GROMACS .gro file of C-alpha atoms in nm:
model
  176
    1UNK     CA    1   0.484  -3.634 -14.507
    2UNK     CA    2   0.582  -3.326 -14.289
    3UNK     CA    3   0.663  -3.030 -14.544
    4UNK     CA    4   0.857  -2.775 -14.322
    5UNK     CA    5   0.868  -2.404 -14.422
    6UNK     CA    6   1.242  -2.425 -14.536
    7UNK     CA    7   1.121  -2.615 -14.782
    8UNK     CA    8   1.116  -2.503 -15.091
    9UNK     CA    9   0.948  -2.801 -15.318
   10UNK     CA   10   0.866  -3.140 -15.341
   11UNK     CA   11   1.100  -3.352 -15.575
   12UNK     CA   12   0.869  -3.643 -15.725
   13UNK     CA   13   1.165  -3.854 -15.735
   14UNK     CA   14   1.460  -4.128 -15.604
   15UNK     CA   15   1.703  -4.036 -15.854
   16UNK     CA   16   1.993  -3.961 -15.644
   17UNK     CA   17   2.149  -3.776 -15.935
   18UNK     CA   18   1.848  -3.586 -15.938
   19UNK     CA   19   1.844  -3.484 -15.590
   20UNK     CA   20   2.246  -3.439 -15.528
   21UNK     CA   21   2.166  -3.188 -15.828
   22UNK     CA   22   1.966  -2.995 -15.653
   23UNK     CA   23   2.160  -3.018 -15.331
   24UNK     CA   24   2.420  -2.841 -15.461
   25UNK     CA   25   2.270  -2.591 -15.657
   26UNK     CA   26   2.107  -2.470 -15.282
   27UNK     CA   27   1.790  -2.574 -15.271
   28UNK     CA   28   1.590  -2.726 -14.964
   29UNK     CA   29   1.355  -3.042 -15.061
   30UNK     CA   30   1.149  -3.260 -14.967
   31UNK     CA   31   1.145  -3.613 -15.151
   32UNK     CA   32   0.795  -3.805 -15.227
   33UNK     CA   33   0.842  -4.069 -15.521
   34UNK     CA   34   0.546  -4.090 -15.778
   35UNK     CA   35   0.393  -4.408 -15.835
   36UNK     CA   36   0.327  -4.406 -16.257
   37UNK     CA   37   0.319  -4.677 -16.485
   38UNK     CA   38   0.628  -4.525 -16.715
   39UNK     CA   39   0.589  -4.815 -16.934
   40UNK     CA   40   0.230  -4.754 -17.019
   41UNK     CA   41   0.350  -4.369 -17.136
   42UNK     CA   42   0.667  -4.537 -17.319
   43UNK     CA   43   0.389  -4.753 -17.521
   44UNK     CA   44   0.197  -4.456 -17.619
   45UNK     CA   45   0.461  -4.204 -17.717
   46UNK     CA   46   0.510  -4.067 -18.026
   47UNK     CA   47   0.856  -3.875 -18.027
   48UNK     CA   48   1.120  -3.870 -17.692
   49UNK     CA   49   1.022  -3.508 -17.627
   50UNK     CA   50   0.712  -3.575 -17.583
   51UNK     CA   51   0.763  -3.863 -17.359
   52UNK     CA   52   1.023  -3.695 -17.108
   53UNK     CA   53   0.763  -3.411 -17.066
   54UNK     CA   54   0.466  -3.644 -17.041
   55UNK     CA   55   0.642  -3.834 -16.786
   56UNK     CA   56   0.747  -3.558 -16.603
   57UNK     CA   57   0.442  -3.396 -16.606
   58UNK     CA   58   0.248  -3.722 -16.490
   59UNK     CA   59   0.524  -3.781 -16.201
   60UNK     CA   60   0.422  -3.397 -16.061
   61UNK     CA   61   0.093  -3.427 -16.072
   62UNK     CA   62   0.080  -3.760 -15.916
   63UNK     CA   63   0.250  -3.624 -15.604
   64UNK     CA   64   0.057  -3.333 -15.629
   65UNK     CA   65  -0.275  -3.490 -15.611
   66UNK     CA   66  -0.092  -3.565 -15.268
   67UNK     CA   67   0.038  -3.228 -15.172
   68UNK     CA   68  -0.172  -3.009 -15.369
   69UNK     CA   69  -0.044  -2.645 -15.167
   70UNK     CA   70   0.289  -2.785 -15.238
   71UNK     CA   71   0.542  -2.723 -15.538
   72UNK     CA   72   0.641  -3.047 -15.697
   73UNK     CA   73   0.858  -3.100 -15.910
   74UNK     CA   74   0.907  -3.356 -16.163
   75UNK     CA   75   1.147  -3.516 -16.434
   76UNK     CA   76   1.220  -3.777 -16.674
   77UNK     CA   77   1.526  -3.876 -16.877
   78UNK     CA   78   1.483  -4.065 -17.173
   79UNK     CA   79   1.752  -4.139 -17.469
   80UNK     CA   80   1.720  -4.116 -17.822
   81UNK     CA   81   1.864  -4.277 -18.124
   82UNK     CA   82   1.779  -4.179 -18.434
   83UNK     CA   83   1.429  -4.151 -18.366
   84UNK     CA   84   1.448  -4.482 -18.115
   85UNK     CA   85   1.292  -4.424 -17.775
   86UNK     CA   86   1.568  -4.579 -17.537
   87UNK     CA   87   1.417  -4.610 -17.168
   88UNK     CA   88   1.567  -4.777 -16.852
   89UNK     CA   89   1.699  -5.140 -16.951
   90UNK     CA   90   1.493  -5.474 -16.774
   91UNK     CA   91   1.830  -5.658 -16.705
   92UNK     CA   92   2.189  -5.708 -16.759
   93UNK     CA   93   2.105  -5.858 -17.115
   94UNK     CA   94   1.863  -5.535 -17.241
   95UNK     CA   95   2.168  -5.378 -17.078
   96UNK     CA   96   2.418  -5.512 -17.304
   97UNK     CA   97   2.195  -5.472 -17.592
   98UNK     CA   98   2.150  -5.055 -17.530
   99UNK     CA   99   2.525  -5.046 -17.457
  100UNK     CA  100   2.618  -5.139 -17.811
  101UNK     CA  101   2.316  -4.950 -17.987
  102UNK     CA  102   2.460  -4.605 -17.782
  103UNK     CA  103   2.875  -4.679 -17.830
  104UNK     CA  104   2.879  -4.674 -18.169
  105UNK     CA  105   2.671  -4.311 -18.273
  106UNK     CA  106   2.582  -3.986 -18.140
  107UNK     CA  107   2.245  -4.008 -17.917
  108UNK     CA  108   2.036  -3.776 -17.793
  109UNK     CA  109   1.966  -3.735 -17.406
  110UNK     CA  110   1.634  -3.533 -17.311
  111UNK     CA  111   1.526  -3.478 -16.978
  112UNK     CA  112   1.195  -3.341 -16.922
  113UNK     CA  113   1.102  -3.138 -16.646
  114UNK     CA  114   0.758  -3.006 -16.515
  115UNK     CA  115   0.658  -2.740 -16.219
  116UNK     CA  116   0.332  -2.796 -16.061
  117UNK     CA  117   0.133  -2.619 -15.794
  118UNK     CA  118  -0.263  -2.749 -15.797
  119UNK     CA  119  -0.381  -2.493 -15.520
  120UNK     CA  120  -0.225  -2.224 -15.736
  121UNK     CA  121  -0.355  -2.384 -16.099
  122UNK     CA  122   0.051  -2.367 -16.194
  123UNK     CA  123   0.162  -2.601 -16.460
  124UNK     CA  124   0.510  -2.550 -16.644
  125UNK     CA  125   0.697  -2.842 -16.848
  126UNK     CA  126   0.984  -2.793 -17.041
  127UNK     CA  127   1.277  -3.036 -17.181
  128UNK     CA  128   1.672  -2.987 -17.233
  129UNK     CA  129   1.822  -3.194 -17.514
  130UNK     CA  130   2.189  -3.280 -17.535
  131UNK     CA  131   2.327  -3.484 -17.807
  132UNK     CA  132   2.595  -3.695 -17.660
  133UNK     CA  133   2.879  -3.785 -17.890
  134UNK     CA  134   3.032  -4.137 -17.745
  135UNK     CA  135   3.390  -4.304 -17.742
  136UNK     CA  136   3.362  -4.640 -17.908
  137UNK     CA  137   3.333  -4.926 -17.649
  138UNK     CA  138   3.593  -5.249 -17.693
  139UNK     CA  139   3.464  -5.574 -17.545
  140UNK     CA  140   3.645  -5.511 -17.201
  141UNK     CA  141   3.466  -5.154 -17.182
  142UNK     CA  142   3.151  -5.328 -17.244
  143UNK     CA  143   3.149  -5.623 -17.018
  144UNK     CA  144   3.243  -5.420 -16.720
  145UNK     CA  145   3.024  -5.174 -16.738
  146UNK     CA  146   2.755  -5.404 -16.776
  147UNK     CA  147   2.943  -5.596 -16.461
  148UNK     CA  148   2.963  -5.273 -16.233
  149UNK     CA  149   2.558  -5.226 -16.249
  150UNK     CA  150   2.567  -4.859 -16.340
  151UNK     CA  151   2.305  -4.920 -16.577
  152UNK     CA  152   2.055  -5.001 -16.340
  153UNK     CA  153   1.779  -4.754 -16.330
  154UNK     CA  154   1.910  -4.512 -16.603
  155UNK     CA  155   1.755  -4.455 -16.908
  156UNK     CA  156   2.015  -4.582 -17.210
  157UNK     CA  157   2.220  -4.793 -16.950
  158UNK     CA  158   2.423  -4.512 -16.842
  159UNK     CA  159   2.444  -4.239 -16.641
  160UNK     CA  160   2.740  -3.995 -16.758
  161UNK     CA  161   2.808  -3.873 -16.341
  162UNK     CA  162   2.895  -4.265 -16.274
  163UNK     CA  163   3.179  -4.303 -16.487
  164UNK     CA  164   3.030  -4.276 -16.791
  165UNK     CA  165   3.200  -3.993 -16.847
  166UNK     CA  166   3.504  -4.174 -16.972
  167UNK     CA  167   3.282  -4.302 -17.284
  168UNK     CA  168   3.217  -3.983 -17.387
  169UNK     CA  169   3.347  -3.790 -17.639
  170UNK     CA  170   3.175  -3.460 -17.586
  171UNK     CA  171   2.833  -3.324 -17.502
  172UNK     CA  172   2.653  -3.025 -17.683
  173UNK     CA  173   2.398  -2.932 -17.447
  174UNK     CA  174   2.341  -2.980 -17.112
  175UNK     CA  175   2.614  -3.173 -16.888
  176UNK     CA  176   2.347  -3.196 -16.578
   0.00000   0.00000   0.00000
C-alpha cells in the first residue's frame, strides 16, 4: 500500500462508520484492515474495557508490524450489559437474541481506541464509554430490524447512525 504525504494515518479498519467519522472531522487516511482473531481476545477478557482497548490495541499493531513509519490507528466497539460482554452477533438468530437482551435496559457502549507509531516507540490506548438508555422494542420493531440486516457486523446488533437512533432513548456519553 502507497501511503502518500497527505496522509495523515493509517485506519486499521472497514468500519464505514469508522471511516465516514473521520472523513468529516478532516482528516486524510489511508485504510489497511487488521487481520486478528477478535474471538480469541473476547474468550480471554475479563471486563469490556479491557477488551475494546485490547482489541484496539492488537488491530494497530497488527497493521503496524506492516507500516511500522506509519501512524495507525485502531478501534473496537464492544457492548455491555450488566457486566455481559456483547460482541458482533453470528446470525440473524444471535441477532434476535442481543436485540431483546439490549431493548429492555440501559447498556453500556465502549469503544476503544489505540495510537501506534513502531519507528517512533508511540503507543496510546484509551476508551469512551456511553451508557445508552433504549426505547422498548414491540415485536414489529424487532422483526424488522432483524429483517433490514443492520446488525450485521456491529457489536450488540446495532449501530445507533443506521436507524438505531429511533430505539433510543438518550445517550450519556459519547454520540460518535
Amino acid at each position: 500500500m502507497e501511503t502518500p504525504k497527505e496522509v495523515q494515518f493509517i485506519l486499521a479498519s472497514v468500519s464505514p462508520r469508522r471511516q465516514d467519522l473521520l472523513r468529516q472531522a478532516g482528516y486524510h487516511f489511508a485504510v489497511e484492515p487488521s487481520c486478528i482473531d477478535e474471538r480469541a481476545f473476547e474468550q480471554n477478557a475479563s471486563d469490556s474495557q479491557q477488551l475494546s482497548k485490547q482489541l484496539a490495541l492488537a488491530k494497530a499493531l497488527e497493521v503496524a508490524r506492516r507500516y511500522p513509519e506509519q501512524v495507525v490507528v485502531g478501534a473496537d466497539t464492544v457492548v455491555d450489559a450488566d457486566g455481559r460482554i456483547i460482541g458482533k452477533p453470528d446470525d440473524a438468530a444471535h441477532a434476535e437474541q442481543i436485540t431483546r437482551l439490549l431493548f429492555n435496559r440501559p447498556h453500556k457502549v465502549i469503544t476503544g481506541v489505540a495510537v501506534v507509531c513502531r519507528a517512533k516507540d508511540v503507543q496510546i490506548v484509551e476508551a469512551d464509554i456511553s451508557t445508552i438508555y433504549p426505547r422498548p422494542l414491540t415485536e414489529q420493531q424487532i422483526a424488522a430490524h432483524i429483517a433490514s440486516g443492520n446488525w450485521q457486523g456491529k457489536a450488540g446488533a446495532y449501530g445507533i447512525q443506521e436507524s438505531g437512533d429511533e430505539f433510543i432513548l438518550r445517550v450519556d456519553g459519547s454520540y460518535t
